[in-house]
mmCIF file of C-alpha atoms in Angstrom:
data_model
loop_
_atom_site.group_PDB
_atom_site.id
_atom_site.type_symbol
_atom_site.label_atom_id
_atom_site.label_comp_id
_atom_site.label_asym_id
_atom_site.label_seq_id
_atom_site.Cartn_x
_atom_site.Cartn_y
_atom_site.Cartn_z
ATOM 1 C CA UNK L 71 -26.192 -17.598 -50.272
ATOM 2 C CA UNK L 72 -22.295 -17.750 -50.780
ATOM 3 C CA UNK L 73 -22.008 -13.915 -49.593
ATOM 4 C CA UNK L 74 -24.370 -15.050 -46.383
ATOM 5 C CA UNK L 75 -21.622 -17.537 -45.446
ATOM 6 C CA UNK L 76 -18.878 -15.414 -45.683
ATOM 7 C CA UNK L 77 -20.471 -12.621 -43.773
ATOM 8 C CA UNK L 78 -21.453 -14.887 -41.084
ATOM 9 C CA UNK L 79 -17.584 -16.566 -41.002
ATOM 10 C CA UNK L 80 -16.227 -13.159 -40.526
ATOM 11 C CA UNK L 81 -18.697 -12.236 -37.829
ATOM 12 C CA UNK L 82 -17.547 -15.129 -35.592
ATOM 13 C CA UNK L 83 -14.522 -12.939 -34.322
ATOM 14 C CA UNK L 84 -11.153 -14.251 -33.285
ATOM 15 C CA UNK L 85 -10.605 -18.158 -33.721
ATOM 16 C CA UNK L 86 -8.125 -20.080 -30.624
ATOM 17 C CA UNK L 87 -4.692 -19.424 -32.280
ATOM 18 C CA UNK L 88 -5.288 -15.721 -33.187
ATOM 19 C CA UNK L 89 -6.768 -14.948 -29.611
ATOM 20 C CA UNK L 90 -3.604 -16.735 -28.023
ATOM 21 C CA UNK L 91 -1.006 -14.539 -30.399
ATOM 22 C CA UNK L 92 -2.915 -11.355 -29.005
ATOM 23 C CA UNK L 93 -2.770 -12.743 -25.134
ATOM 24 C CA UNK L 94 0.934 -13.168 -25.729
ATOM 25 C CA UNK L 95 1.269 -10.113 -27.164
ATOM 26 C CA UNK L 96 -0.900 -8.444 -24.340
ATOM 27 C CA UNK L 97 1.452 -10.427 -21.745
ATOM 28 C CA UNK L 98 4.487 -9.471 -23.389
ATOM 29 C CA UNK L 99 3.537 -5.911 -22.921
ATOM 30 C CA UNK L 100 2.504 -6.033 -19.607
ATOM 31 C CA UNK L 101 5.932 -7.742 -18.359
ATOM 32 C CA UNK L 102 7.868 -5.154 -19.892
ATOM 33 C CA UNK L 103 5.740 -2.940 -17.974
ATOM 34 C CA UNK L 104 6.516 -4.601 -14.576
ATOM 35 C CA UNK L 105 10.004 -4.884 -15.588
ATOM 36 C CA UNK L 106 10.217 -1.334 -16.070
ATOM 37 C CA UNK L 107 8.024 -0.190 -13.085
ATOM 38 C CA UNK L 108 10.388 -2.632 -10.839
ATOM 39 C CA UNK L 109 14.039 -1.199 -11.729
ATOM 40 C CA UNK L 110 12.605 2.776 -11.130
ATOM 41 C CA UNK L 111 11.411 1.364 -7.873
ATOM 42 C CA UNK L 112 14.737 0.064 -6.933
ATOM 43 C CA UNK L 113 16.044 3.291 -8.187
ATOM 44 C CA UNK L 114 13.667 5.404 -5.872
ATOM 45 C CA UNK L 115 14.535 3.308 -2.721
ATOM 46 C CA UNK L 116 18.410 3.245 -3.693
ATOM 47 C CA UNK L 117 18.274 7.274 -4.519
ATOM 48 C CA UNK L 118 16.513 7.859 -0.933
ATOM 49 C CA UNK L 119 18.992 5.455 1.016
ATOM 50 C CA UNK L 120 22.175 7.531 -0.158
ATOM 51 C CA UNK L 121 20.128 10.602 -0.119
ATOM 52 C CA UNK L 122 19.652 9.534 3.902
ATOM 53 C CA UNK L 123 23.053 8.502 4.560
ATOM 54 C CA UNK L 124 24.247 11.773 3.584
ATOM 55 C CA UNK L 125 22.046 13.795 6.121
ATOM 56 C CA UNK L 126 23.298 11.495 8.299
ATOM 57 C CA UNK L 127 26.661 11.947 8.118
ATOM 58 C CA UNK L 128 26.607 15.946 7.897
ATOM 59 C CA UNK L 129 24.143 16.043 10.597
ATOM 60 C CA UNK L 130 26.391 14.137 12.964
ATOM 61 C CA UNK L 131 29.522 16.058 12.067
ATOM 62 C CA UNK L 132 27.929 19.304 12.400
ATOM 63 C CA UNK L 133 27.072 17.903 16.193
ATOM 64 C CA UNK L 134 30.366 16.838 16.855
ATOM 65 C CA UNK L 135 32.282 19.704 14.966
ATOM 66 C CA UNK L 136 33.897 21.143 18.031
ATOM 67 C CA UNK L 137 35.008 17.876 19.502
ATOM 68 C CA UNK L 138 37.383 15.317 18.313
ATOM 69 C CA UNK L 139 35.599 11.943 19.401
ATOM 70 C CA UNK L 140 31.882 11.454 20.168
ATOM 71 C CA UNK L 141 33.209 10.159 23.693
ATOM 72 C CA UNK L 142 32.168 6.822 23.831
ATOM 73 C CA UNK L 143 33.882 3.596 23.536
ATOM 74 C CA UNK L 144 34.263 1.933 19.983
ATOM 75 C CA UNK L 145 31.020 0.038 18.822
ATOM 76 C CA UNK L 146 28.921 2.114 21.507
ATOM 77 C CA UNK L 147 25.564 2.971 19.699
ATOM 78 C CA UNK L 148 24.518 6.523 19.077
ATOM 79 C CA UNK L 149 21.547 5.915 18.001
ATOM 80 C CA UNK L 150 19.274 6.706 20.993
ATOM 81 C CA UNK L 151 21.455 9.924 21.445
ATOM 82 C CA UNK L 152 21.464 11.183 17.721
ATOM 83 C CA UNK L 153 17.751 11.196 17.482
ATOM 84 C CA UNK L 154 17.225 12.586 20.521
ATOM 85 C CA UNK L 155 19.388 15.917 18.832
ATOM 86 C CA UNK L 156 17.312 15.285 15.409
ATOM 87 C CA UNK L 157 19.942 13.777 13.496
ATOM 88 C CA UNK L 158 17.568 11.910 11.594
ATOM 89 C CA UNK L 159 15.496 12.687 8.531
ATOM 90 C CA UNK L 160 11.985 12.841 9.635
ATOM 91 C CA UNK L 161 10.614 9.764 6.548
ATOM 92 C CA UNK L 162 13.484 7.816 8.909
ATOM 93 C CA UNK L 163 11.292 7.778 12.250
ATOM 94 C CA UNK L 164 8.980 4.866 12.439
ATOM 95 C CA UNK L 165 8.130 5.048 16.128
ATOM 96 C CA UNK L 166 9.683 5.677 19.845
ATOM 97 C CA UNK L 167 12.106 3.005 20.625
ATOM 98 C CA UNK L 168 16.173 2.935 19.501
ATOM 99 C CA UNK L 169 14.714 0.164 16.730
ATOM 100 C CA UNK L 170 12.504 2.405 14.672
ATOM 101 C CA UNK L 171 15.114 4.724 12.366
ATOM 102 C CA UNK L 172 13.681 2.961 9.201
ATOM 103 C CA UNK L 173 15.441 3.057 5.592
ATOM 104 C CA UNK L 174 13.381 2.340 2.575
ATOM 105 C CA UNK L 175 14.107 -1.195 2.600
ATOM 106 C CA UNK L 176 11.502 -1.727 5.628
ATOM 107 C CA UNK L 177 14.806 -2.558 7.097
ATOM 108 C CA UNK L 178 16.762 -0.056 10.372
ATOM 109 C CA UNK L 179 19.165 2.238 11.085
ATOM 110 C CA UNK L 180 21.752 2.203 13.493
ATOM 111 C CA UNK L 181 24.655 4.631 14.229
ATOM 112 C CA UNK L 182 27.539 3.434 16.190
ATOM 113 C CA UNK L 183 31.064 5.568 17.427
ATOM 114 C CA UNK L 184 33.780 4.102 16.009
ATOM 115 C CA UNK L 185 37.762 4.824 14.949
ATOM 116 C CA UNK L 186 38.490 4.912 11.320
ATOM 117 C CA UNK L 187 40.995 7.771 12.024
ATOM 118 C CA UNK L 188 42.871 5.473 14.729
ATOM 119 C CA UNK L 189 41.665 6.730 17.690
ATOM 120 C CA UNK L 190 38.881 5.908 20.104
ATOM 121 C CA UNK L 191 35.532 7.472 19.269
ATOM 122 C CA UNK L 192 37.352 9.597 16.207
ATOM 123 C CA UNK L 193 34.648 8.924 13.881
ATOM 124 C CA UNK L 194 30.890 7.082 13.451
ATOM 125 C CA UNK L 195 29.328 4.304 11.696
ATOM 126 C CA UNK L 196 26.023 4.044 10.045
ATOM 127 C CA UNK L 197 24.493 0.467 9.192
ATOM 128 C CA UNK L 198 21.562 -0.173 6.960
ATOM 129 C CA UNK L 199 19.434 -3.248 7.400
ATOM 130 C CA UNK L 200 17.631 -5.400 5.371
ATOM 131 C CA UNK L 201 19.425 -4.449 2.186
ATOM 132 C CA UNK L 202 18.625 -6.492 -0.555
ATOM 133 C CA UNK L 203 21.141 -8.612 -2.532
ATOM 134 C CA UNK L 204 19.984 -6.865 -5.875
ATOM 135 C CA UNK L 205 20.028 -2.875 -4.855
ATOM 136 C CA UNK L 206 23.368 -3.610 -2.147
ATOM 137 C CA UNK L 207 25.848 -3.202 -5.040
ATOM 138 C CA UNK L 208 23.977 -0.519 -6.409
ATOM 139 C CA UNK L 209 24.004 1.811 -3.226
ATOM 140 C CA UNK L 210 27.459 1.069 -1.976
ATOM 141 C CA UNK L 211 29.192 2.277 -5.604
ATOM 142 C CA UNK L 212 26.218 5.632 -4.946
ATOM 143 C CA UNK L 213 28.328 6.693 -2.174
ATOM 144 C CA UNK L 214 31.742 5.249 -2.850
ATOM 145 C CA UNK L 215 31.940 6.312 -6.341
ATOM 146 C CA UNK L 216 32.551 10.126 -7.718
ATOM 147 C CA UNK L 217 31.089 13.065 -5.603
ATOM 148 C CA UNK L 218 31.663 10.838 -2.608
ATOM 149 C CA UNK L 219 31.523 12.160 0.767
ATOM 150 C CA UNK L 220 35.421 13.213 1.470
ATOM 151 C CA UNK L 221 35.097 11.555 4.847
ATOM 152 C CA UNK L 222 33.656 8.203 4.265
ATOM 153 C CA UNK L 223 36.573 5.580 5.524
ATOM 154 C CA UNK L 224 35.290 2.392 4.541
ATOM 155 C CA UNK L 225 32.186 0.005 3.395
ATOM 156 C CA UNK L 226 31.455 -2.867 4.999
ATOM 157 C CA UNK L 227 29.020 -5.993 4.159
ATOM 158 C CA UNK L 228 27.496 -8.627 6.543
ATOM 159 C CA UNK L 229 24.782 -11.057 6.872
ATOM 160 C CA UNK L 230 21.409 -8.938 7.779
ATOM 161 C CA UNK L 231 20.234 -8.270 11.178
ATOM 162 C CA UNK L 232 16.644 -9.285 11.770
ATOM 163 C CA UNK L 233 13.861 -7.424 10.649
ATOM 164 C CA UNK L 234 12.244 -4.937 13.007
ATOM 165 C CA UNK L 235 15.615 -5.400 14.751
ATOM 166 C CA UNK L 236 18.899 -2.313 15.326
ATOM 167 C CA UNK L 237 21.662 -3.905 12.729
ATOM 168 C CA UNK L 238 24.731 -4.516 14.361
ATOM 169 C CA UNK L 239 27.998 -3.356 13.989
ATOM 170 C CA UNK L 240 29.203 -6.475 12.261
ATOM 171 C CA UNK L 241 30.328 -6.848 8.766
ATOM 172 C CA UNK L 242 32.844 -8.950 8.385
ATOM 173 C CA UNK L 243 34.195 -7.712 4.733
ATOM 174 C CA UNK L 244 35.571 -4.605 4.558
ATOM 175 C CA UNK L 245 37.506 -2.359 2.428
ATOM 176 C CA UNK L 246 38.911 0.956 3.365
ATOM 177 C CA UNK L 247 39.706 4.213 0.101
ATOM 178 C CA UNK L 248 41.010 4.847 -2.093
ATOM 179 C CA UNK L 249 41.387 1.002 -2.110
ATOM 180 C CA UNK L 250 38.619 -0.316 -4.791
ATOM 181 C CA UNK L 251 35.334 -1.831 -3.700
ATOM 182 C CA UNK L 252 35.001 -4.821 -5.728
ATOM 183 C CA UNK L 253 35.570 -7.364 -2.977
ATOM 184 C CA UNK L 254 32.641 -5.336 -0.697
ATOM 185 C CA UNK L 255 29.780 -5.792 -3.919
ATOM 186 C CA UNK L 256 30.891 -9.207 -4.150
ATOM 187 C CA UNK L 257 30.069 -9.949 -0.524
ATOM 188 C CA UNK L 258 26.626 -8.539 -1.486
ATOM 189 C CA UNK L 259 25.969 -11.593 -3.346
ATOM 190 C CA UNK L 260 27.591 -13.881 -0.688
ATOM 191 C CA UNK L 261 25.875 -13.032 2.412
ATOM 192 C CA UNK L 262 24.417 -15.723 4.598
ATOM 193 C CA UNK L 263 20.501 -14.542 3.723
ATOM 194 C CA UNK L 264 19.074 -12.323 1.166
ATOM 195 C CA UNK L 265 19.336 -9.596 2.319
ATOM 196 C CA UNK L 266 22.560 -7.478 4.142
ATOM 197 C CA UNK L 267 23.918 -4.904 6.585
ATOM 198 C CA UNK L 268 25.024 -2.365 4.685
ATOM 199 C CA UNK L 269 27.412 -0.082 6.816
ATOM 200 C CA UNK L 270 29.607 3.593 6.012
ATOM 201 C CA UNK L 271 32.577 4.825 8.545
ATOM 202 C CA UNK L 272 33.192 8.340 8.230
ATOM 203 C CA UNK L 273 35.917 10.159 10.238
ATOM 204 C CA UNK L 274 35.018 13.300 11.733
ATOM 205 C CA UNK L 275 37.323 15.725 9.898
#
Protein backbone atom coordinates (compact mmCIF):
# COMPACT_ATOMS: atom_id res chain seq x y z
CA UNK A 1 0.00 0.00 0.00
CA UNK A 2 2.86 2.44 1.16
CA UNK A 3 4.84 1.70 -2.27
CA UNK A 4 1.24 2.47 -4.16
CA UNK A 5 1.35 5.96 -2.62
CA UNK A 6 4.62 6.80 -3.42
CA UNK A 7 4.38 5.65 -6.97
CA UNK A 8 1.29 7.53 -7.48
CA UNK A 9 3.00 10.94 -5.69
CA UNK A 10 5.77 10.71 -8.13
CA UNK A 11 3.50 10.22 -11.10
CA UNK A 12 1.73 13.56 -10.47
CA UNK A 13 4.64 15.45 -12.33
CA UNK A 14 5.84 18.93 -11.55
CA UNK A 15 4.11 20.71 -8.46
CA UNK A 16 3.50 25.06 -8.87
CA UNK A 17 6.97 26.15 -7.54
CA UNK A 18 9.08 23.63 -9.57
CA UNK A 19 7.07 24.40 -12.87
CA UNK A 20 7.62 28.27 -12.19
CA UNK A 21 11.69 27.71 -11.58
CA UNK A 22 11.65 25.88 -15.09
CA UNK A 23 9.41 28.85 -16.82
CA UNK A 24 12.01 31.22 -15.45
CA UNK A 25 14.61 29.30 -16.49
CA UNK A 26 12.93 28.78 -20.01
CA UNK A 27 12.40 32.77 -20.05
CA UNK A 28 15.76 33.47 -19.01
CA UNK A 29 16.99 31.58 -21.96
CA UNK A 30 14.87 32.88 -24.39
CA UNK A 31 15.79 36.70 -23.48
CA UNK A 32 19.29 36.02 -23.84
CA UNK A 33 18.32 34.75 -27.09
CA UNK A 34 16.55 38.00 -28.20
CA UNK A 35 19.25 39.91 -26.67
CA UNK A 36 21.67 38.27 -28.74
CA UNK A 37 19.61 38.04 -32.02
CA UNK A 38 18.95 42.03 -31.49
CA UNK A 39 22.73 43.40 -31.20
CA UNK A 40 23.81 41.08 -34.62
CA UNK A 41 20.84 42.78 -36.14
CA UNK A 42 22.06 46.17 -35.31
CA UNK A 43 25.37 44.96 -36.42
CA UNK A 44 24.01 43.80 -39.93
CA UNK A 45 22.15 47.15 -40.54
CA UNK A 46 25.23 49.25 -39.13
CA UNK A 47 27.83 46.96 -41.35
CA UNK A 48 25.50 47.62 -44.58
CA UNK A 49 25.07 51.50 -43.85
CA UNK A 50 29.00 52.10 -43.89
CA UNK A 51 29.34 49.42 -46.40
CA UNK A 52 26.78 51.92 -48.57
CA UNK A 53 28.32 55.08 -47.72
CA UNK A 54 31.47 53.93 -49.07
CA UNK A 55 30.09 53.06 -52.64
CA UNK A 56 28.76 56.19 -52.36
CA UNK A 57 31.47 58.19 -51.95
CA UNK A 58 33.87 56.33 -54.56
CA UNK A 59 31.12 56.19 -56.96
CA UNK A 60 30.64 59.94 -56.91
CA UNK A 61 34.34 60.74 -57.05
CA UNK A 62 34.99 58.47 -59.80
CA UNK A 63 32.05 60.72 -61.65
CA UNK A 64 33.49 63.82 -60.80
CA UNK A 65 37.28 62.80 -61.10
CA UNK A 66 38.04 65.11 -63.96
CA UNK A 67 36.33 68.13 -62.54
CA UNK A 68 36.97 70.14 -59.52
CA UNK A 69 33.30 70.99 -58.28
CA UNK A 70 30.09 69.11 -59.14
CA UNK A 71 28.87 72.65 -60.49
CA UNK A 72 26.12 73.43 -58.47
CA UNK A 73 25.55 75.81 -55.73
CA UNK A 74 26.26 74.67 -52.02
CA UNK A 75 23.32 72.57 -50.48
CA UNK A 76 21.99 71.84 -54.17
CA UNK A 77 20.84 68.10 -54.09
CA UNK A 78 22.43 65.51 -56.29
CA UNK A 79 20.40 63.09 -55.64
CA UNK A 80 18.07 62.97 -58.69
CA UNK A 81 21.32 63.36 -60.84
CA UNK A 82 23.55 60.63 -59.09
CA UNK A 83 21.03 57.94 -59.59
CA UNK A 84 20.27 58.78 -62.78
CA UNK A 85 24.42 57.85 -63.50
CA UNK A 86 23.94 54.68 -61.04
CA UNK A 87 25.67 55.99 -58.18
CA UNK A 88 23.65 54.03 -55.98
CA UNK A 89 23.86 50.47 -54.74
CA UNK A 90 21.04 48.65 -56.25
CA UNK A 91 19.49 47.19 -52.20
CA UNK A 92 19.43 51.38 -52.00
CA UNK A 93 16.54 51.87 -54.72
CA UNK A 94 13.12 51.64 -53.25
CA UNK A 95 11.17 53.16 -56.12
CA UNK A 96 11.16 56.15 -58.89
CA UNK A 97 10.99 59.41 -57.16
CA UNK A 98 14.27 61.56 -55.60
CA UNK A 99 12.71 60.10 -52.00
CA UNK A 100 13.28 56.42 -52.50
CA UNK A 101 17.40 55.86 -52.01
CA UNK A 102 16.61 53.75 -48.83
CA UNK A 103 19.34 52.79 -46.05
CA UNK A 104 18.66 49.90 -43.80
CA UNK A 105 17.09 51.91 -41.25
CA UNK A 106 13.74 52.14 -43.48
CA UNK A 107 15.00 55.63 -43.35
CA UNK A 108 16.55 57.84 -47.02
CA UNK A 109 19.31 58.93 -48.68
CA UNK A 110 20.16 62.15 -49.88
CA UNK A 111 23.34 63.54 -51.55
CA UNK A 112 23.89 67.19 -51.59
CA UNK A 113 27.14 69.43 -53.30
CA UNK A 114 28.76 71.07 -50.81
CA UNK A 115 32.42 72.87 -49.86
CA UNK A 116 34.42 71.19 -47.24
CA UNK A 117 37.59 72.10 -49.26
CA UNK A 118 36.49 75.97 -49.24
CA UNK A 119 35.21 76.35 -52.40
CA UNK A 120 31.80 76.22 -54.03
CA UNK A 121 30.68 72.77 -55.11
CA UNK A 122 34.43 71.30 -54.10
CA UNK A 123 33.05 68.36 -52.49
CA UNK A 124 29.49 66.31 -51.59
CA UNK A 125 27.45 65.39 -48.72
CA UNK A 126 25.62 62.25 -47.97
CA UNK A 127 22.78 62.22 -45.18
CA UNK A 128 21.22 59.16 -43.69
CA UNK A 129 17.74 59.27 -42.26
CA UNK A 130 16.01 57.75 -39.67
CA UNK A 131 19.10 56.69 -37.77
CA UNK A 132 18.42 55.39 -34.58
CA UNK A 133 19.74 56.85 -31.28
CA UNK A 134 21.27 53.34 -30.35
CA UNK A 135 23.24 52.28 -33.80
CA UNK A 136 24.09 56.48 -34.60
CA UNK A 137 27.23 56.30 -32.41
CA UNK A 138 28.03 53.06 -33.63
CA UNK A 139 28.15 53.97 -37.47
CA UNK A 140 29.66 57.40 -37.22
CA UNK A 141 33.03 55.93 -35.20
CA UNK A 142 32.64 52.85 -38.50
CA UNK A 143 33.65 55.49 -40.80
CA UNK A 144 35.48 58.04 -38.72
CA UNK A 145 37.63 55.66 -36.97
CA UNK A 146 40.85 53.64 -38.52
CA UNK A 147 40.70 52.64 -42.30
CA UNK A 148 38.61 55.75 -42.76
CA UNK A 149 37.95 57.09 -46.07
CA UNK A 150 41.04 59.73 -46.59
CA UNK A 151 38.50 62.21 -47.88
CA UNK A 152 35.74 62.30 -45.42
CA UNK A 153 35.76 66.16 -43.97
CA UNK A 154 33.38 66.06 -41.31
CA UNK A 155 30.24 64.26 -39.42
CA UNK A 156 27.40 65.93 -38.69
CA UNK A 157 24.18 65.09 -36.38
CA UNK A 158 20.62 66.58 -36.51
CA UNK A 159 17.14 65.94 -35.55
CA UNK A 160 15.65 63.27 -38.25
CA UNK A 161 13.86 64.19 -41.31
CA UNK A 162 10.49 62.51 -41.66
CA UNK A 163 10.07 59.15 -42.65
CA UNK A 164 9.45 58.37 -46.31
CA UNK A 165 10.87 61.91 -46.62
CA UNK A 166 14.77 63.19 -48.56
CA UNK A 167 16.81 64.23 -45.15
CA UNK A 168 17.97 67.56 -45.33
CA UNK A 169 21.11 69.08 -45.28
CA UNK A 170 20.81 70.21 -41.71
CA UNK A 171 22.78 69.08 -38.80
CA UNK A 172 23.47 71.47 -36.63
CA UNK A 173 26.60 69.71 -34.68
CA UNK A 174 29.46 69.23 -36.45
CA UNK A 175 32.99 68.35 -36.16
CA UNK A 176 35.56 68.45 -38.85
CA UNK A 177 39.32 65.69 -38.66
CA UNK A 178 41.49 65.01 -37.33
CA UNK A 179 39.50 66.89 -34.60
CA UNK A 180 37.84 63.97 -32.30
CA UNK A 181 34.20 63.01 -32.61
CA UNK A 182 33.02 62.85 -29.18
CA UNK A 183 30.83 65.95 -29.26
CA UNK A 184 29.05 64.43 -32.78
CA UNK A 185 28.04 60.75 -30.71
CA UNK A 186 26.92 62.83 -28.00
CA UNK A 187 24.46 64.73 -30.18
CA UNK A 188 23.24 61.20 -31.09
CA UNK A 189 21.72 60.95 -27.80
CA UNK A 190 20.47 64.60 -27.80
CA UNK A 191 18.53 64.90 -30.86
CA UNK A 192 15.05 66.33 -30.80
CA UNK A 193 13.33 62.63 -31.70
CA UNK A 194 14.64 59.20 -31.69
CA UNK A 195 15.96 58.90 -34.33
CA UNK A 196 18.76 61.29 -36.50
CA UNK A 197 20.26 62.57 -39.75
CA UNK A 198 23.28 61.12 -39.96
CA UNK A 199 25.46 63.05 -42.61
CA UNK A 200 29.49 62.52 -44.19
CA UNK A 201 31.30 65.53 -46.29
CA UNK A 202 33.92 64.27 -48.38
CA UNK A 203 36.12 66.55 -50.55
CA UNK A 204 36.73 65.48 -53.93
CA UNK A 205 40.51 64.95 -53.90
Amino acid sequence: MRMTLQRRRSAKGFNLIEAAIVLGIVGLVVGGIWVAATSVYTNMRAKRATEQLLSIAQNVRALYATSATTGLANAATMTIALKQANIFPNDMILGTTVNDIGNPWSGRVAVYSQAPGGSQGDGFEVVFSQVPSAACADFIIRNTGQGRDVALAGVGVGASTATGTEPTTTATNWTSFPQLVTDVTTACNATAATNANVSFRFRFR
